[in-house]
Coordinates of C-alpha atoms in Angstrom, one line a residue:
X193 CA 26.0 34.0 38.2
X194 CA 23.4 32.2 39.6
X195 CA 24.1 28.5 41.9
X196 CA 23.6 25.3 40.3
X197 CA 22.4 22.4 42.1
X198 CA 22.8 18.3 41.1
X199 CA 22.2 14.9 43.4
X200 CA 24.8 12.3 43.6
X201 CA 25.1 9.9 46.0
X202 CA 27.2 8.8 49.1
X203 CA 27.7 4.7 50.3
X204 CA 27.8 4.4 54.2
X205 CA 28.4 0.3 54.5
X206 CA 25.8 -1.3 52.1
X207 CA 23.2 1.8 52.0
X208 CA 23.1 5.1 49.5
X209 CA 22.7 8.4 50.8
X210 CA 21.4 11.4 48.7
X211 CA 23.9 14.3 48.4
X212 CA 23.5 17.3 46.8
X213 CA 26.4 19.2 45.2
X214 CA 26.0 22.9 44.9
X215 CA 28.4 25.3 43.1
X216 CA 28.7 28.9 43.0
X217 CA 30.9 30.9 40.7
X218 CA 31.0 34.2 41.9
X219 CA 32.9 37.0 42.8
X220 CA 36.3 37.1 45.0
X221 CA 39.4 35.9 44.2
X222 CA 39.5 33.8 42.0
X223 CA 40.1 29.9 42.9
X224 CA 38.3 26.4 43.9
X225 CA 37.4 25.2 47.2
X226 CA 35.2 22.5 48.5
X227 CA 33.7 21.8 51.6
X228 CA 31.0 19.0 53.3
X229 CA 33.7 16.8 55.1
X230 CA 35.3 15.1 52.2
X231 CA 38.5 12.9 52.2
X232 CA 41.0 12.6 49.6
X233 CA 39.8 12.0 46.5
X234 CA 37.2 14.5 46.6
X235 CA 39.8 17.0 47.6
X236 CA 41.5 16.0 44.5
X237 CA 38.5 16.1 42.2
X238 CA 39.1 20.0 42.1
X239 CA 41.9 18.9 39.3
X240 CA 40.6 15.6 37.5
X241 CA 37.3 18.1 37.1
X242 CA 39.4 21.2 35.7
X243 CA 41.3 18.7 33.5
X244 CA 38.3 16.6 32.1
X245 CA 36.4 20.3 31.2
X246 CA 39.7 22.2 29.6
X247 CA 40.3 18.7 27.8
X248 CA 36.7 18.6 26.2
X249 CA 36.9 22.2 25.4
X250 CA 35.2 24.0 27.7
X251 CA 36.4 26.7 29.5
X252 CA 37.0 27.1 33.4
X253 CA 35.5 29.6 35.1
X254 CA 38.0 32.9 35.4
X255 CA 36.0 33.3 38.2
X256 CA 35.8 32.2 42.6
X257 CA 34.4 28.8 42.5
X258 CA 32.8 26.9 45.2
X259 CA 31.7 23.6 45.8
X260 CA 29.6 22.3 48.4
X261 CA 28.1 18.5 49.4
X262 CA 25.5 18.6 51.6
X263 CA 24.9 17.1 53.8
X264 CA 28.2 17.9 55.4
X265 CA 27.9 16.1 58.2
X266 CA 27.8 13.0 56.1
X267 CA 31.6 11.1 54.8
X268 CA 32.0 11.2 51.4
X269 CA 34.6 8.8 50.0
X270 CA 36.0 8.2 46.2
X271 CA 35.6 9.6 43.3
X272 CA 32.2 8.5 42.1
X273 CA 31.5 12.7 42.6
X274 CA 33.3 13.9 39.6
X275 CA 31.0 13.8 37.4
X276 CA 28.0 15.8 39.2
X277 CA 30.6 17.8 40.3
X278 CA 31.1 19.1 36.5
X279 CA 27.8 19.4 36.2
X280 CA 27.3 22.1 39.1
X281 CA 30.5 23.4 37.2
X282 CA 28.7 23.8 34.1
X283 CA 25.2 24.7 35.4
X284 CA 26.9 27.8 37.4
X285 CA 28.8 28.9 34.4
X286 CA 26.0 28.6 32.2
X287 CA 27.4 26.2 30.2
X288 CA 24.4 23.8 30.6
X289 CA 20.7 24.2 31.4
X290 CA 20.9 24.7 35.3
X291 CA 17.6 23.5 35.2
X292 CA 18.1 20.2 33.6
X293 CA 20.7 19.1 35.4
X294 CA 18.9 19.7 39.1
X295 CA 16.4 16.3 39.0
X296 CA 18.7 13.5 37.9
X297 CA 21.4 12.1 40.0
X298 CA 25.3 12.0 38.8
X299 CA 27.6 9.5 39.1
X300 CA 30.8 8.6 37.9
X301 CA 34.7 9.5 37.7
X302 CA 36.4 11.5 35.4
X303 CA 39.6 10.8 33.4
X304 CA 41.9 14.2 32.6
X305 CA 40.7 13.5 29.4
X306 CA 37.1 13.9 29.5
X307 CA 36.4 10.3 30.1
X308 CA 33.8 9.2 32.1
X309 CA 35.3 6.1 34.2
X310 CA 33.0 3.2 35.7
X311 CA 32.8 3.4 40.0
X312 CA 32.0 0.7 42.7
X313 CA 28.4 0.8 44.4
X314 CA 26.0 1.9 41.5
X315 CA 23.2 0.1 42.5
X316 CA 22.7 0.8 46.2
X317 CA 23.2 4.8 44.8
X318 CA 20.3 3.8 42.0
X319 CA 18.5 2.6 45.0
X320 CA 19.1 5.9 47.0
X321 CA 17.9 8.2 43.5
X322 CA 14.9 6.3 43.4
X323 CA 14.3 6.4 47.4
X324 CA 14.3 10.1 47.3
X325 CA 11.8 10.3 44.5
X326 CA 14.7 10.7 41.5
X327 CA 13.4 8.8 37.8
X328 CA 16.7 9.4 36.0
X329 CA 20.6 8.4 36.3
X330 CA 23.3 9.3 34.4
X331 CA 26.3 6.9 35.2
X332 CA 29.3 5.7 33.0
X333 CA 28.6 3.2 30.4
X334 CA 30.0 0.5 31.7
X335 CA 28.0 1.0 34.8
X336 CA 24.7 1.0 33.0
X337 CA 23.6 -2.5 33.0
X338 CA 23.9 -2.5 37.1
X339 CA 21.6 1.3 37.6
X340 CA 19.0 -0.8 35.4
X341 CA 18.7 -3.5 37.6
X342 CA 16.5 -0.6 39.7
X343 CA 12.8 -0.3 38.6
X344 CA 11.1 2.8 37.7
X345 CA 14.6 4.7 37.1
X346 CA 15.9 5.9 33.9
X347 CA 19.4 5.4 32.8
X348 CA 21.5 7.1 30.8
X349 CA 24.8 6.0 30.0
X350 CA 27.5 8.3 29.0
X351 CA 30.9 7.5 28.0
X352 CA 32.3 10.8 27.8
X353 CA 31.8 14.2 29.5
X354 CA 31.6 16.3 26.3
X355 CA 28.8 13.5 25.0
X356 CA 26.7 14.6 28.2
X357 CA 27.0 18.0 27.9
X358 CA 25.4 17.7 24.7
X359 CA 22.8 15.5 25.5
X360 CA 21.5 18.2 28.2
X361 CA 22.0 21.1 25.8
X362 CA 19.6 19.7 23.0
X363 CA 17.0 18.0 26.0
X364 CA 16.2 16.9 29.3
X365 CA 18.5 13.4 30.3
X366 CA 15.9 11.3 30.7
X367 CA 15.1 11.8 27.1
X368 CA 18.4 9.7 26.4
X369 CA 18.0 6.6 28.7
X370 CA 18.5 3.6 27.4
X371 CA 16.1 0.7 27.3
X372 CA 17.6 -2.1 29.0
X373 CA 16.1 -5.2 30.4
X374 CA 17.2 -6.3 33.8
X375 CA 16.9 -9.9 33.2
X376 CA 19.0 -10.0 30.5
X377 CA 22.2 -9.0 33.2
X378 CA 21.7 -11.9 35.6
X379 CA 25.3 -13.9 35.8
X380 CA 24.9 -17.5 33.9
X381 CA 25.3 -20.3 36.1
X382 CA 28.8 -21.5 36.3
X383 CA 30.5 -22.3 33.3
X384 CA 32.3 -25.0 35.4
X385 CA 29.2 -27.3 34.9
X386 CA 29.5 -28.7 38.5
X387 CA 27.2 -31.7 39.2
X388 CA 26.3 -33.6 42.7
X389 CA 26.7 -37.1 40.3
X390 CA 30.6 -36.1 40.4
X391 CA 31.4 -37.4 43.4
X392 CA 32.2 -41.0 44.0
X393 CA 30.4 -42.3 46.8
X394 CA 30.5 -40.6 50.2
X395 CA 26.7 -41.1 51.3
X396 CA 26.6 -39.9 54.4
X397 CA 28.2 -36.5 53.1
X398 CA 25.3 -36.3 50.9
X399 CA 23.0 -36.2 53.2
X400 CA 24.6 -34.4 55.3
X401 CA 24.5 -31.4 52.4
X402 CA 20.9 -31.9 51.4
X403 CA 20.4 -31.3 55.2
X404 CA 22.0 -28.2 55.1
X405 CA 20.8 -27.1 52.4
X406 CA 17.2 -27.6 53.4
X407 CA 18.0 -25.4 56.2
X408 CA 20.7 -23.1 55.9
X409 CA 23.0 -25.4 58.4
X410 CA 26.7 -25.1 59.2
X411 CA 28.6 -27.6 58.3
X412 CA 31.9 -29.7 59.1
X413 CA 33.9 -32.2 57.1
X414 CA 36.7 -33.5 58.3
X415 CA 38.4 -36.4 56.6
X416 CA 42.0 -37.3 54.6
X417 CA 43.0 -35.5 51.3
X418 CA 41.1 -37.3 48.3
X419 CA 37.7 -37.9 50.2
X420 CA 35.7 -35.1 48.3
X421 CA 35.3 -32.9 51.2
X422 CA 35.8 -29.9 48.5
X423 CA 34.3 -31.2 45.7
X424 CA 31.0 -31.7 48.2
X425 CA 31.5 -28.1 49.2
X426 CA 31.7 -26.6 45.7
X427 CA 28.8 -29.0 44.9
X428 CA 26.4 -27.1 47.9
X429 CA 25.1 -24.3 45.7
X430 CA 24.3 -26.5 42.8
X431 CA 21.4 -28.0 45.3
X432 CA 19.8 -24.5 46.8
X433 CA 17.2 -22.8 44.8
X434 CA 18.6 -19.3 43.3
X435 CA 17.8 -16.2 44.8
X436 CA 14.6 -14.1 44.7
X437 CA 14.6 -10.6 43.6
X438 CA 14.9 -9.2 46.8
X439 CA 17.8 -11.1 47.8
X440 CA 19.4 -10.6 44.0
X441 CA 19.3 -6.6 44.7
X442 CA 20.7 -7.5 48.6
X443 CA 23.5 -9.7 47.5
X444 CA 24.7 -7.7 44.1
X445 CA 24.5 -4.5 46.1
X446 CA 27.1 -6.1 48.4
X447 CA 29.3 -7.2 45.5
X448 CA 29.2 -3.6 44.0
X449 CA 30.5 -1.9 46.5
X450 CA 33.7 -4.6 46.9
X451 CA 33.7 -4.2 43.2
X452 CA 33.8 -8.0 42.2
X453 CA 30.8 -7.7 39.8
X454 CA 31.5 -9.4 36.0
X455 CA 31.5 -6.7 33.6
X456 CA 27.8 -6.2 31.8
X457 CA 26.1 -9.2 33.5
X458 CA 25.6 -7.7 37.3
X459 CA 22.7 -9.7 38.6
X460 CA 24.1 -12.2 40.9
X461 CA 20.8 -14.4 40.7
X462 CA 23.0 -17.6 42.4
X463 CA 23.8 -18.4 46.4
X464 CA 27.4 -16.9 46.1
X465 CA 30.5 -19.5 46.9
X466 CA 33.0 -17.4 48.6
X467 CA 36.0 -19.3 49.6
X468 CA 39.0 -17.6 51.0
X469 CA 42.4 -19.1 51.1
X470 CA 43.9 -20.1 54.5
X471 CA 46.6 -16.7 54.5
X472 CA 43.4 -14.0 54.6
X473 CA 43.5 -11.7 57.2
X474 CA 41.1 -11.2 59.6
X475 CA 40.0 -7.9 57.5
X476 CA 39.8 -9.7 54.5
X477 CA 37.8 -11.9 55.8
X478 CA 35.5 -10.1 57.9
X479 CA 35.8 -6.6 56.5
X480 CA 37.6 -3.3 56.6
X481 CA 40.4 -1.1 54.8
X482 CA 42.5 2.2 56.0
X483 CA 39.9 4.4 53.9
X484 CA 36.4 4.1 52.7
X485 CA 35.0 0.3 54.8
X486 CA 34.6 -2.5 52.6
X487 CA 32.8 -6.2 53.1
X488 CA 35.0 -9.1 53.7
X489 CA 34.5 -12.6 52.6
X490 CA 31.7 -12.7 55.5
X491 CA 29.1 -10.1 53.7
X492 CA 30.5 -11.1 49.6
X493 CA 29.7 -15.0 51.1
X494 CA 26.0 -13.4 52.0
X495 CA 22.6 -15.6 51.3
X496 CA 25.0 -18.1 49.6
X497 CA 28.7 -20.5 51.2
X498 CA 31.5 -19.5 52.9
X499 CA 33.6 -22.5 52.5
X500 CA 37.2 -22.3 55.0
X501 CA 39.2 -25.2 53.5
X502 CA 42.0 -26.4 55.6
X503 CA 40.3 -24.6 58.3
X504 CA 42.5 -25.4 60.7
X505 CA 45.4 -23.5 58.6
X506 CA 43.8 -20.2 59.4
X507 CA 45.1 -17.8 62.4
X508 CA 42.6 -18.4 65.3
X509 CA 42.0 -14.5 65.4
X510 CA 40.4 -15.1 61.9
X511 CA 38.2 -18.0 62.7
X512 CA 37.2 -16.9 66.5
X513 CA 35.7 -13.2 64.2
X514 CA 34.0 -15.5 62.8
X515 CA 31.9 -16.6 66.2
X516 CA 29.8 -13.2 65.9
X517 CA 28.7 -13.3 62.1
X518 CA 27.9 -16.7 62.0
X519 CA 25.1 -16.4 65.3
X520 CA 23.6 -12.5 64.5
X521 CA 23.9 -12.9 60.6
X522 CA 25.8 -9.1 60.5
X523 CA 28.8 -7.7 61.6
X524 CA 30.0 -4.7 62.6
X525 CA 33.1 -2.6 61.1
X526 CA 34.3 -0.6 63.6
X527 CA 37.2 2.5 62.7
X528 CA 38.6 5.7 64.3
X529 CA 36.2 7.4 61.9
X530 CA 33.3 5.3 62.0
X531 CA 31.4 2.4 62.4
X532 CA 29.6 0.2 59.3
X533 CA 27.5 -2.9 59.7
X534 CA 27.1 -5.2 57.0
X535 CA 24.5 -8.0 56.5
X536 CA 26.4 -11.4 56.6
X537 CA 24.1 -14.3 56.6
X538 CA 25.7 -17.5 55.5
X539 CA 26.0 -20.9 55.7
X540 CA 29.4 -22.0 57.1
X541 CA 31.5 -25.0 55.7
X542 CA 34.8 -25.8 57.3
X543 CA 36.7 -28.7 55.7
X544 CA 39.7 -30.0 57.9
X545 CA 42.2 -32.8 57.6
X546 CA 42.1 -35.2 61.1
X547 CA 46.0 -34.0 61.4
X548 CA 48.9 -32.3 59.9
X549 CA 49.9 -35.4 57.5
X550 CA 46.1 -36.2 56.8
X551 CA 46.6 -39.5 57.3
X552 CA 45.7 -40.1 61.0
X553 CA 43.1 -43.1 61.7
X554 CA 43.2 -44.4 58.2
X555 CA 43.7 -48.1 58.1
X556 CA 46.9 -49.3 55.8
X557 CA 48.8 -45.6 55.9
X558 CA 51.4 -44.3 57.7
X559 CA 50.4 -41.1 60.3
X560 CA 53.6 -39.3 60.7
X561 CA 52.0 -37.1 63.6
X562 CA 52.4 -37.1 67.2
X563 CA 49.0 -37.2 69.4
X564 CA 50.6 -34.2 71.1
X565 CA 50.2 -32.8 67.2
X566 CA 47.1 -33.8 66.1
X567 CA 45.4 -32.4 69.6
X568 CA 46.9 -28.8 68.7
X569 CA 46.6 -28.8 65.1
X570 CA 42.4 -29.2 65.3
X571 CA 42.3 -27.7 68.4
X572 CA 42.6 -24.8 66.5
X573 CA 39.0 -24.9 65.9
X574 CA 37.9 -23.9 68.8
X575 CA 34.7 -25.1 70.8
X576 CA 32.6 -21.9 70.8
X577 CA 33.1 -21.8 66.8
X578 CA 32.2 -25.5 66.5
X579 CA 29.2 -25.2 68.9
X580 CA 28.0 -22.7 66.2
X581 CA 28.1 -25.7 63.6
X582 CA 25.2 -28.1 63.2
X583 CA 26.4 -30.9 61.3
X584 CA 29.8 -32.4 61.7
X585 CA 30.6 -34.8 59.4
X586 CA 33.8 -37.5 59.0
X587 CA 34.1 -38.7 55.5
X588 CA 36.3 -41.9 54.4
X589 CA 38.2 -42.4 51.6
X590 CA 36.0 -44.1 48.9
X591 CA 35.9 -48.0 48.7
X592 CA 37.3 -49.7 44.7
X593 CA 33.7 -50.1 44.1
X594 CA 32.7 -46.7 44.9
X595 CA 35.0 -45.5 42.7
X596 CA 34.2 -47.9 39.5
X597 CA 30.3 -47.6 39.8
X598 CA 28.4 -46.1 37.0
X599 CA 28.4 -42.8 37.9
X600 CA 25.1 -42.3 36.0
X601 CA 23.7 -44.1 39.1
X602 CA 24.6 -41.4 41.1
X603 CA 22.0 -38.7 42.2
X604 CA 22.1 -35.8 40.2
X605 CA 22.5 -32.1 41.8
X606 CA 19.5 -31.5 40.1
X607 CA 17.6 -34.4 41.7
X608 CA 18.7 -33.2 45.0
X609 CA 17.9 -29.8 44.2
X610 CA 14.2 -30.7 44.1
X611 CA 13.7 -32.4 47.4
X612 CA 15.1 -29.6 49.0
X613 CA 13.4 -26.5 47.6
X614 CA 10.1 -29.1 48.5
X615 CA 11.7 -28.9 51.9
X616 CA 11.8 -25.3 52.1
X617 CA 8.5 -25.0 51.0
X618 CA 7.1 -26.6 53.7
X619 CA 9.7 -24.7 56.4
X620 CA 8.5 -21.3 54.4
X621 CA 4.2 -22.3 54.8
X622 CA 5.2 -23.0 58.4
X623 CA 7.4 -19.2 58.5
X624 CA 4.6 -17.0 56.8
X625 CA 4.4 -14.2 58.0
X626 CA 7.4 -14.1 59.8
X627 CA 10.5 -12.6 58.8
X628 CA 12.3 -15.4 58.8
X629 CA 12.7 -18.0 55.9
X630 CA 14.8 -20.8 57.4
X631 CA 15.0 -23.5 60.0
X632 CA 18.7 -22.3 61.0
X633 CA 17.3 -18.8 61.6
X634 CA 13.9 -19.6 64.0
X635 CA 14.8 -18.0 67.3
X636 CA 15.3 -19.4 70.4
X637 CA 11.8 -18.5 71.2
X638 CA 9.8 -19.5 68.8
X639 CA 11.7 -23.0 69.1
X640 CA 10.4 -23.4 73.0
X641 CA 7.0 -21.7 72.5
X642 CA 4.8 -22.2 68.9
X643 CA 7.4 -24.9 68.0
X644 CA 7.1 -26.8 71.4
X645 CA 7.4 -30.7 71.0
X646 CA 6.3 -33.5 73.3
X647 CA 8.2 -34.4 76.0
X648 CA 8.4 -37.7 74.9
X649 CA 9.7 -36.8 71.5
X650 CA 12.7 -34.9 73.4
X651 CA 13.8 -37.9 75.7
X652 CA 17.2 -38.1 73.6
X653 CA 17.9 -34.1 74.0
X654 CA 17.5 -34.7 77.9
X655 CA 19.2 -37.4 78.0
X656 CA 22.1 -35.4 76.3
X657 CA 21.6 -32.8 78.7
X658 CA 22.0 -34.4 81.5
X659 CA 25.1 -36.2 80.8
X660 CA 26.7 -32.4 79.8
X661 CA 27.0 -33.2 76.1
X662 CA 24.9 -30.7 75.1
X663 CA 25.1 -26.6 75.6
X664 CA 21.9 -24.4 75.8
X665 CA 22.5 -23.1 72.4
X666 CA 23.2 -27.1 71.1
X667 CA 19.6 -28.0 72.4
X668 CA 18.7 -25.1 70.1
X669 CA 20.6 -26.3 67.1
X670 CA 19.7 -29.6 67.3
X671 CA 16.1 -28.4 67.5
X672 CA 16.2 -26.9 64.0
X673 CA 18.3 -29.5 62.7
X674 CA 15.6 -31.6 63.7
X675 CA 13.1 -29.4 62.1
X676 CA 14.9 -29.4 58.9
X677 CA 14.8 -33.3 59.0
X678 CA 11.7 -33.2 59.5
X679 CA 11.0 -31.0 56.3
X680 CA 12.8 -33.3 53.8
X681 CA 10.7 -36.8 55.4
X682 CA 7.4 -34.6 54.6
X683 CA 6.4 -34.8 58.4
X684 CA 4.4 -32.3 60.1
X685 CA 6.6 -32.3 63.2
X686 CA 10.0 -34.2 64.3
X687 CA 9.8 -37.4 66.1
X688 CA 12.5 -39.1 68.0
X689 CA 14.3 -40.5 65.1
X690 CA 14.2 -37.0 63.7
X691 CA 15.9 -35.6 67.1
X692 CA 18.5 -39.1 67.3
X693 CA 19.9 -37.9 64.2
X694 CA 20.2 -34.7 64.5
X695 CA 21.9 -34.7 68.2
X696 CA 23.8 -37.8 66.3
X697 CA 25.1 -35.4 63.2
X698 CA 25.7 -32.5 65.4
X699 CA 27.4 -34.2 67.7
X700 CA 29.7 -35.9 65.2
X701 CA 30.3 -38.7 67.4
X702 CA 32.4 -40.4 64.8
X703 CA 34.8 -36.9 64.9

């Protein structure tokens, strides 16, 4: 009998890799065995495959069978492979067309039953097919709507593996894809209905997050309970424009593999909001697992928030990991069997409570905290993490008449929204033809050379300097902050006042 050959695919971090399963049933005694470095669950395909076949009626080779992945130097992990392992199976056996199964790639897992399951990370594998020149998919149904999101690829959904095997008996696959418009999948906007107008006062945290907004900042509030330091921060990606196709793909292909997509409506077209609670573990949040890698909070928070609330409740392993991701915009996975990198570019919003209690430097309440307490309890943020923040923000509670006015009055997310994609607009005309797309992420360079500013302009960074209040990478900071300022007053360039408040908002002299 003749070998049958199929494409799958294999996830290594964020990225698909082609693999082609072979199968041979020949002479010798008769049994299954796979190679190409495979862990687990591969191993254990040999039965979920022999189950799902038997179970749809078709018969199991009496016969040596052997399956190979190439490459094998590659890791394969999970069991997204059952289903073009069946199909190597079947073409072997001459149970299907050998020939129409070699062109389209194969993804999916099989139940004992016949079932073809749904699997994490379909559309970096789409991306892989169509990468190494594939036009058709076959994945499980429930899978469908994510393989479409790739252009130029056909997909066919299947639900069960007696269903494909007679789809390729009466054609070719790609006869059966389905016709399904990308668009149509993007996640609505949250159902929550959040609004900027919400909050009850707290003007100078508004600013301080159409700042950040404007430029992809980091950003710290720190106040007592009730302020709205939460409600701001749940409030941030109601102001940023949504995603471009690009970064849709980027930032859903992240999400796939972690498996946190909603069910038929992949497209993640908004920032993401990813805010894990205080108890996460420093894999959780940065990434990792025993088996097959996974992105933490870090890489699911990427091109969108990663808000810390109660920052200073997390361990300080978890919040000094963060030091790395938060300057490169990646980070790096490293296991006995491999390391993966993951993109991770975010903005950063801690929200802390000035003490234990909360109540420390408010007039008319009670602190219950020793200074001896309240040194150690935000001391936990520590000062190479905060010199990575650009805006540092103390918010008060809100006065009587803050609370009563006409919240009508109040600027609208959508108001706000506006000035600040007008702000990137100008930061993007000043960017073209770079590869970067924010103030936050200029370089070093590019801040001291093209984007050199008068001396005269810089006399309160110097100034700042020289008394050893500012670090190299603060000037640096404070030099896009300034930038960013600059952007949302419509001027060409910053000017002192532009630099006096941003040295004054990432100083947080009022912290």
């Amino acid at each position: 009998m003749p070998v049958a050959r199929t494409r799958c695919a294999a996830l290594v971090g964020v990225a698909g890799h082609t693999v082609e399963v072979e199968a041979d049933v020949g002479r010798g005694l008769v049994g299954t065995h796979f190679i190409g470095l495979l862990d687990t669950a591969i191993s254990e395909a040999r039965d979920r495959v022999r189950s799902a076949l038997l179970n749809s009626r078709f018969d199991w080779p009496d016969a040596r069978v052997t399956v190979s992945l190439f490459p094998a130097s590659l890791p394969k992990k999970g069991s997204s492979f059952d289903l073009a392992i069946a199909m190597a199976v079947l073409g072997a056996a001459g149970l299907v067309p050998a020939a129409r199964i070699a062109e389209p790639f194969f993804l999916g897992e099989l139940g004992l039953d016949g079932r073809v399951r749904p699997v994490r990370g379909v559309l970096p594998a789409a991306l892989a097919a169509v990468a190494s020149g594939a036009r058709t998919m076959v994945v499980p149904a429930a899978n469908a709507a994510e393989a479409a999101l790739v252009p130029d690829l056909a997909v066919v959904p299947v639900s069960t593996l007696g269903e494909l095997v007679d789809l390729l008996r009466e054609g070719e696959a790609s006869e059966r894809a389905a016709c399904l418009d990308p668009m149509e999948f993007a996640v609505p906007a949250d159902e929550k209905d959040l609004d900027l107008a919400d909050v009850a006062g707290q003007a100078q945290g508004r600013c301080a997050l159409e700042i950040c907004a404007a430029g992809g900042h980091n950003l710290w509030f720190l106040g007592p309970p009730g302020t709205g330091k939460t409600m701001l921060a749940e409030r941030l990606t109601t102001i940023i424009p949504p995603l471009d196709r690009e970064q849709a793909l980027e930032v859903t292909a992240i999400h796939s593999i972690a498996g946190t997509l909603p069910t038929g409506r992949p497209l993640l077209a908004r920032p993401p909001f990813v805010a894990p609670h205080h108890t996460a573990s420093a894999a959780a949040v940065i990434g990792g697992g025993t088996g097959q890698i996974r992105p933490g909070a870090v890489s699911l928070a990427h091109r969108g928030i990663l808000f810390l609330d109660e920052a200073p409740e997390f361990p300080p392993r978890v919040l000094d990991s963060l030091r790395q991701p938060v300057e490169s915009g990646q980070v790096t996975v490293s296991r006995a069997n491999g390391s993966v990198t993951f993109p991770a570019r975010f903005m950063l919003v801690l929200a802390a409570n000035p003490c234990p209690c909360g109540l420390s430097g408010e007039a008319g309440r009670f602190c219950t905290c020793t200074p001896a307490v309240r040194r150690r309890y935000l001391s936990r943020l520590s000062g190479p993490l905060l010199d990575r923040v650009d805006v540092k923000v103390r918010l008060s509670p809100p006065t009587r008449a803050e609370l009563l006015a006409d919240r009508a009055l109040a600027e609208s997310s959508v108001t706000v929204a506006d000035r600040v994609a007008e702000a990137r607009d100008r930061a993007a005309r000043r960017l073209a033809g770079t590869p970067w797309r924010l103030n936050a992420e200029v370089p070093s360079s590019l801040l001291h050379g093209g984007w050199r500013l008068d001396h005269r302009v810089l006399t309160p960074l110097n100034r700042a300097v020289d008394l050893g209040n500012l670090s190299a990478r603060g000037v640096d900071r404070v030099l896009r902050l300034a930038w960013t300022i600059a952007d949302i007053s419509r001027r060409p360039r910053p000017t002192s006042d532009e630099i006096s408040l941003a040295l004054t908002m990432w100083m947080g002299e009022e912290l």
